[in-house]
Short mmCIF file of C-alpha atoms in Angstrom, two decimals:
data_model
loop_
_atom_site.label_atom_id
_atom_site.label_comp_id
_atom_site.label_asym_id
_atom_site.label_seq_id
_atom_site.Cartn_x
_atom_site.Cartn_y
_atom_site.Cartn_z
CA MET A 1 0.00 0.00 0.00
CA LEU A 2 1.42 3.38 -0.97
CA PRO A 3 1.28 6.33 1.41
CA ILE A 4 -1.48 8.87 0.82
CA GLY A 5 -0.44 11.50 -1.68
CA TRP A 6 1.65 9.17 -3.83
CA ARG A 7 0.49 8.92 -7.38
CA VAL A 8 1.26 5.87 -9.41
CA ARG A 9 1.12 6.03 -13.15
CA VAL A 10 1.47 2.86 -15.11
CA HIS A 11 1.82 3.31 -18.83
CA HIS A 12 1.97 0.39 -21.22
CA VAL A 13 3.21 1.08 -24.71
CA LEU A 14 1.97 -1.35 -27.30
CA PRO A 15 3.84 -1.34 -30.59
CA LEU A 16 0.83 -0.91 -32.83
CA HIS A 17 2.90 0.23 -35.77
CA LEU A 18 6.60 -0.56 -36.09
CA ASN A 19 8.71 0.27 -39.11
CA HIS A 20 12.33 -0.39 -40.05
CA THR A 21 13.58 2.68 -38.16
CA GLY A 22 12.35 1.38 -34.81
CA ILE A 23 9.78 4.17 -34.52
CA PHE A 24 6.31 3.09 -33.48
CA ARG A 25 3.03 4.62 -32.42
CA GLY A 26 1.64 3.71 -29.03
CA PRO A 27 -2.01 3.13 -28.13
CA HIS A 28 -2.71 6.85 -27.64
CA GLY A 29 -1.02 8.00 -30.82
CA HIS A 30 2.26 8.98 -29.14
CA VAL A 31 5.35 8.39 -31.24
CA HIS A 32 8.07 6.30 -29.59
CA ARG A 33 11.52 5.22 -30.68
CA ARG A 34 13.23 2.06 -29.59
CA VAL A 35 16.56 2.73 -27.95
CA ALA A 36 19.34 0.25 -27.27
CA ALA A 37 19.48 -0.47 -23.54
CA ASP A 38 23.16 0.46 -23.30
CA ARG A 39 22.20 3.99 -24.38
CA VAL A 40 19.80 4.37 -21.46
CA PHE A 41 20.91 5.83 -18.12
CA VAL A 42 18.98 5.34 -14.91
CA ILE A 43 19.85 7.84 -12.20
CA GLY A 44 18.74 6.80 -8.75
CA ASP A 45 19.55 6.98 -5.08
CA THR A 46 18.51 3.52 -3.91
CA PRO A 47 19.79 -0.01 -4.49
CA HIS A 48 16.38 -0.75 -6.02
CA ASP A 49 16.97 1.93 -8.68
CA ILE A 50 20.33 0.34 -9.50
CA ARG A 51 18.85 -3.16 -9.73
CA CYS A 52 16.13 -1.86 -12.05
CA ALA A 53 18.74 -0.32 -14.35
CA GLN A 54 20.76 -3.52 -14.37
CA HIS A 55 17.66 -5.60 -15.05
CA ILE A 56 16.91 -3.73 -18.28
CA GLY A 57 20.57 -3.52 -19.32
CA ALA A 58 20.82 0.25 -18.77
CA ARG A 59 23.76 2.07 -17.23
CA ALA A 60 23.18 2.64 -13.53
CA ILE A 61 24.18 5.97 -11.98
CA ALA A 62 23.84 6.01 -8.21
CA VAL A 63 23.64 9.35 -6.42
CA MET A 64 24.16 9.88 -2.68
CA THR A 65 21.05 12.02 -2.29
CA GLY A 66 18.80 9.49 -0.57
CA TRP A 67 18.71 7.60 2.69
CA ASN A 68 21.03 4.77 1.69
CA THR A 69 24.67 4.67 2.74
CA ARG A 70 27.59 4.71 0.32
CA GLU A 71 28.29 1.08 1.23
CA GLU A 72 24.72 0.04 0.39
CA LEU A 73 24.89 1.75 -2.99
CA GLU A 74 28.38 0.39 -3.72
CA ALA A 75 27.14 -3.13 -2.92
CA SER A 76 24.59 -2.71 -5.73
CA GLN A 77 27.51 -2.24 -8.15
CA PRO A 78 26.34 0.82 -10.10
CA ASP A 79 28.32 1.88 -13.15
CA VAL A 80 28.96 5.23 -11.47
CA LEU A 81 28.50 6.50 -7.91
CA LEU A 82 28.26 10.26 -7.44
CA ASP A 83 27.88 12.37 -4.31
CA ASP A 84 25.31 14.55 -6.06
CA LEU A 85 24.47 16.04 -9.46
CA SER A 86 25.68 19.55 -8.63
CA ASP A 87 28.51 19.47 -11.21
CA LEU A 88 26.24 19.19 -14.23
CA ASN A 89 29.10 19.55 -16.73
CA ALA A 90 30.90 16.56 -15.23
CA VAL A 91 27.69 14.52 -15.29
CA ILE A 92 27.10 15.37 -18.96
CA GLN A 93 30.69 14.50 -19.87
CA MET A 94 30.35 11.19 -18.06
CA LEU A 95 27.11 10.42 -19.91
CA GLU A 96 28.68 11.22 -23.28
CA ALA A 97 31.72 9.00 -22.66
#
């Protein structure tokens, strides 16, 4: 049970039309593009966030902005562990590498 005030949005995208470019239209007419998992970055501050990234094959970026300790995040083996996202230029350079 989620605490009061939390809003959960579940969105399923069904590939109703897929062409050779990997672009497809979802059930509500939104256009989507398939992206290779290794080009996806998940930024999170919990071990669960890191596990989710690893599960889909994305790069996991852990940030020390939540309640978990450095040791707990390191044990999740993220690709990168940052203290915070305050140095945006460094974060962008890391993402582009």
